[in-house]
Short mmCIF file of C-alpha atoms in Angstrom, two decimals:
data_model
loop_
_atom_site.label_atom_id
_atom_site.label_comp_id
_atom_site.label_asym_id
_atom_site.label_seq_id
_atom_site.Cartn_x
_atom_site.Cartn_y
_atom_site.Cartn_z
CA MET A 3 4.78 0.55 38.35
CA SER A 4 4.43 -0.01 34.62
CA LEU A 5 3.50 3.60 33.88
CA SER A 6 5.00 5.32 30.85
CA ALA A 7 6.45 8.86 30.90
CA VAL A 8 3.18 10.31 29.59
CA GLU A 9 1.06 8.46 32.12
CA ILE A 10 3.29 9.29 35.06
CA THR A 11 3.07 12.99 34.11
CA SER A 12 -0.71 12.81 34.40
CA TYR A 13 -0.42 10.88 37.66
CA ALA A 14 1.99 13.48 39.11
CA PHE A 15 -0.53 16.28 38.51
CA SER A 16 -3.23 14.36 40.36
CA MET A 17 -0.94 14.18 43.41
CA PRO A 18 -0.51 17.34 45.56
CA ILE A 19 3.23 17.66 44.90
CA LEU A 20 3.24 20.83 42.82
CA THR A 21 0.23 22.21 44.71
CA LEU A 22 2.04 21.95 48.05
CA VAL A 23 5.09 23.70 46.64
CA ALA A 24 2.85 26.45 45.26
CA ALA A 25 1.07 26.76 48.62
CA VAL A 26 4.29 27.21 50.58
CA PHE A 27 5.86 29.56 48.03
CA THR A 28 2.78 31.79 47.78
CA SER A 29 2.38 31.92 51.57
CA VAL A 30 5.98 32.99 52.14
CA PHE A 31 6.08 35.41 49.20
CA VAL A 32 2.85 37.19 50.11
CA SER A 33 2.88 37.23 53.92
CA GLY A 34 6.59 38.11 53.94
CA GLU A 35 5.63 41.56 52.70
CA PHE A 36 3.79 42.14 55.98
CA THR A 37 6.44 40.52 58.18
CA HIS A 38 9.20 42.82 56.90
CA GLY A 39 7.02 45.95 56.81
CA THR A 40 7.15 46.30 53.03
CA MET A 41 3.37 46.29 52.65
CA LYS A 42 3.02 49.00 55.32
CA ASN A 43 5.34 51.21 53.28
CA TYR A 44 3.33 50.61 50.11
CA VAL A 45 0.05 51.47 51.82
CA SER A 46 1.44 54.53 53.63
CA LYS A 47 2.61 55.92 50.30
CA GLY A 48 -0.91 55.74 48.94
CA PHE A 49 -0.60 52.83 46.52
CA ASN A 50 -3.95 51.45 45.36
CA ARG A 51 -4.72 48.32 47.36
CA THR A 52 -6.56 46.64 44.50
CA LYS A 53 -3.49 47.05 42.32
CA LEU A 54 -1.25 45.82 45.14
CA PHE A 55 -3.27 42.63 45.50
CA GLY A 56 -3.35 42.20 41.73
CA ALA A 57 0.42 42.61 41.53
CA LYS A 58 0.98 40.01 44.25
CA PHE A 59 -1.38 37.54 42.61
CA LEU A 60 0.18 38.11 39.19
CA ALA A 61 3.68 37.53 40.56
CA CYS A 62 2.57 34.30 42.25
CA ALA A 63 0.69 33.18 39.11
CA VAL A 64 3.80 33.68 36.97
CA ALA A 65 5.94 31.79 39.50
CA VAL A 66 3.53 28.83 39.64
CA THR A 67 3.32 28.79 35.84
CA LEU A 68 7.12 28.64 35.66
CA MET A 69 7.05 25.76 38.15
CA MET A 70 4.77 23.91 35.74
CA VAL A 71 7.05 24.78 32.80
CA VAL A 72 9.93 23.10 34.64
CA PHE A 73 7.85 20.32 36.20
CA VAL A 74 6.47 18.81 32.99
CA PRO A 75 9.70 18.47 30.93
CA VAL A 76 11.62 17.05 33.90
CA ILE A 77 9.02 14.32 34.48
CA LEU A 78 8.68 13.57 30.77
CA LEU A 79 12.45 13.38 30.25
CA SER A 80 13.21 11.27 33.32
CA GLY A 81 10.17 9.09 32.67
CA THR A 82 11.19 8.53 29.05
CA ILE A 83 14.68 7.44 30.12
CA PHE A 84 13.47 4.92 32.67
CA LEU A 85 10.01 3.90 31.44
CA GLY A 86 9.69 4.89 27.79
CA PHE A 87 7.67 7.81 26.42
CA ASP A 88 4.51 6.04 25.27
CA PRO A 89 4.98 2.29 24.73
CA ARG A 90 1.23 1.61 24.89
CA GLY A 91 0.28 4.32 22.40
CA VAL A 92 -2.04 6.33 24.66
CA PHE A 93 -0.50 9.73 23.84
CA SER A 94 -2.45 12.36 21.92
CA LEU A 95 -1.01 15.86 21.49
CA SER A 96 -4.42 17.53 21.56
CA ALA A 97 -5.46 15.62 24.70
CA PHE A 98 -2.12 16.40 26.35
CA ILE A 99 -2.51 20.14 25.63
CA ARG A 100 -6.09 20.13 26.93
CA MET A 101 -4.92 18.41 30.09
CA LEU A 102 -2.12 20.93 30.67
CA LEU A 103 -4.41 23.92 30.08
CA ALA A 104 -7.07 22.54 32.44
CA VAL A 105 -4.47 21.77 35.10
CA TRP A 106 -2.96 25.25 34.67
CA LEU A 107 -6.34 26.94 35.16
CA LEU A 108 -7.00 24.97 38.35
CA MET A 109 -3.50 25.77 39.62
CA MET A 110 -4.23 29.47 39.00
CA ALA A 111 -7.43 29.05 41.03
CA TYR A 112 -5.42 27.50 43.86
CA THR A 113 -2.89 30.34 43.58
CA ALA A 114 -5.65 32.96 43.87
CA VAL A 115 -6.96 31.28 47.03
CA PHE A 116 -3.44 30.94 48.46
CA THR A 117 -2.75 34.61 47.76
CA ALA A 118 -6.01 35.71 49.37
CA ILE A 119 -5.22 33.71 52.51
CA GLY A 120 -1.67 35.04 52.68
CA MET A 121 -2.84 38.64 52.29
CA THR A 122 -5.53 38.11 54.94
CA LEU A 123 -3.57 36.26 57.62
CA ARG A 124 -0.32 38.25 57.09
CA SER A 125 1.78 35.62 58.89
CA ASN A 126 4.15 33.10 57.34
CA GLY A 127 3.33 30.32 59.78
CA ALA A 128 -0.44 30.82 59.73
CA SER A 129 -0.59 31.19 55.94
CA ILE A 130 1.54 28.11 55.31
CA GLY A 131 -0.49 26.07 57.80
CA VAL A 132 -3.89 27.03 56.39
CA ASN A 133 -2.83 26.65 52.75
CA ILE A 134 -1.29 23.23 53.38
CA CYS A 135 -4.50 22.17 55.13
CA LEU A 136 -6.48 23.28 52.08
CA VAL A 137 -4.36 20.99 49.92
CA SER A 138 -3.92 17.97 52.18
CA ILE A 139 -6.65 17.85 54.84
CA PHE A 140 -9.62 19.76 53.39
CA PRO A 141 -10.05 17.43 50.35
CA THR A 142 -10.11 14.45 52.73
CA LEU A 143 -12.86 16.08 54.80
CA LEU A 144 -14.85 16.77 51.64
CA SER A 145 -14.45 13.14 50.56
CA ALA A 146 -15.78 12.06 53.95
CA ALA A 147 -18.71 14.46 53.53
CA ASP A 148 -19.48 12.82 50.18
CA PHE A 149 -20.54 9.69 52.03
CA ILE A 150 -23.16 11.73 53.89
CA PHE A 151 -24.61 13.17 50.69
CA LYS A 152 -24.17 9.96 48.69
CA ARG A 153 -27.78 8.86 49.11
CA ILE A 154 -29.11 12.00 47.43
CA GLY A 155 -26.61 11.68 44.59
CA PHE A 156 -24.65 14.82 45.44
CA GLN A 157 -20.85 15.04 45.70
CA ILE A 158 -19.76 18.10 47.61
CA SER A 159 -16.09 17.50 46.74
CA THR A 160 -16.76 18.28 43.05
CA GLY A 161 -17.12 21.92 44.00
CA TRP A 162 -13.54 22.12 45.23
CA ILE A 163 -10.36 22.51 43.17
CA ASP A 164 -8.57 19.33 44.24
CA ALA A 165 -11.17 16.83 43.02
CA ASN A 166 -11.32 18.54 39.64
CA LEU A 167 -7.53 18.64 39.41
CA SER A 168 -7.46 14.88 39.77
CA ALA A 169 -10.32 14.48 37.27
CA VAL A 170 -8.70 16.53 34.48
CA ALA A 171 -5.14 15.29 35.02
CA THR A 172 -5.52 12.49 32.51
CA LEU A 173 -5.41 12.05 28.75
CA THR A 174 -8.81 10.34 28.87
CA PRO A 175 -10.99 12.39 31.27
CA ALA A 176 -14.53 11.26 32.05
CA SER A 177 -17.39 12.83 30.16
CA GLY A 178 -17.93 16.40 31.37
CA ALA A 179 -14.84 16.40 33.59
CA LEU A 180 -13.02 19.08 31.57
CA LEU A 181 -16.05 21.37 31.48
CA THR A 182 -16.64 20.95 35.21
CA GLY A 183 -12.97 21.55 35.90
CA VAL A 184 -12.93 24.75 33.85
CA LEU A 185 -16.08 26.06 35.55
CA VAL A 186 -14.81 25.27 39.05
CA GLY A 187 -11.41 26.76 38.21
CA CYS A 188 -12.96 30.01 36.96
CA VAL A 189 -15.27 30.29 39.98
CA TRP A 190 -12.49 29.82 42.56
CA LEU A 191 -10.14 32.06 40.60
CA LEU A 192 -12.70 34.87 40.72
CA LEU A 193 -13.59 34.18 44.37
CA GLY A 194 -9.93 34.23 45.36
CA VAL A 195 -9.18 37.48 43.56
CA ILE A 196 -12.39 39.31 44.46
CA GLY A 197 -12.55 38.02 48.04
CA GLY A 198 -8.85 38.58 48.67
CA THR A 199 -8.99 42.10 47.26
CA GLY A 200 -12.05 42.92 49.36
CA MET A 201 -10.43 41.68 52.57
CA PHE A 202 -7.16 43.47 51.84
CA ARG A 203 -8.90 46.78 51.18
CA ARG A 204 -10.53 46.63 54.62
CA GLN A 205 -7.42 45.69 56.58
CA ASP A 206 -5.82 48.00 59.09
CA ILE A 207 -2.11 47.59 58.30
CA LYS A 208 0.20 48.73 61.09
#
């Protein structure tokens, strides 16, 4: 473990630590509204369901962003104390900012998907279980599927958030990795918001 503080920050983003925390938080925050009857009260009073979903997603997005705001300085500070900030001279401010922005976009995409699942399943246990599977088990299944499509030169995992999160969480991403990550992040962000809103508008909330 000869990583510097800068390198270990990149490495931490490629691991599902923050993503798992976001998955659990979003599941509890969103589905809890149904468990305690709060969402039923909102709907019965005639609140617009599209705005309700948007408000829930926005609250979760702000919370996950704040997690990142805390996450990065803590790793950098502790890593600097024990390992040194950048003894090998790999740090670049512009590259670091690009990495953080790309990671943030992909985390927002994950948050949109988590919110959509929480609003659809309406159960703490079910939402937590499904969202954790999306972070921990689903990427593994996609990686296994890559072996099937390997002969035709197609990687199915590149269409999912996790693989792109790992690809952009570095100061020296591969050629095209940032662009692919941004495109995948935008697509899943839109799918999460649009799909989640559509499902929520059709739900019979009792």
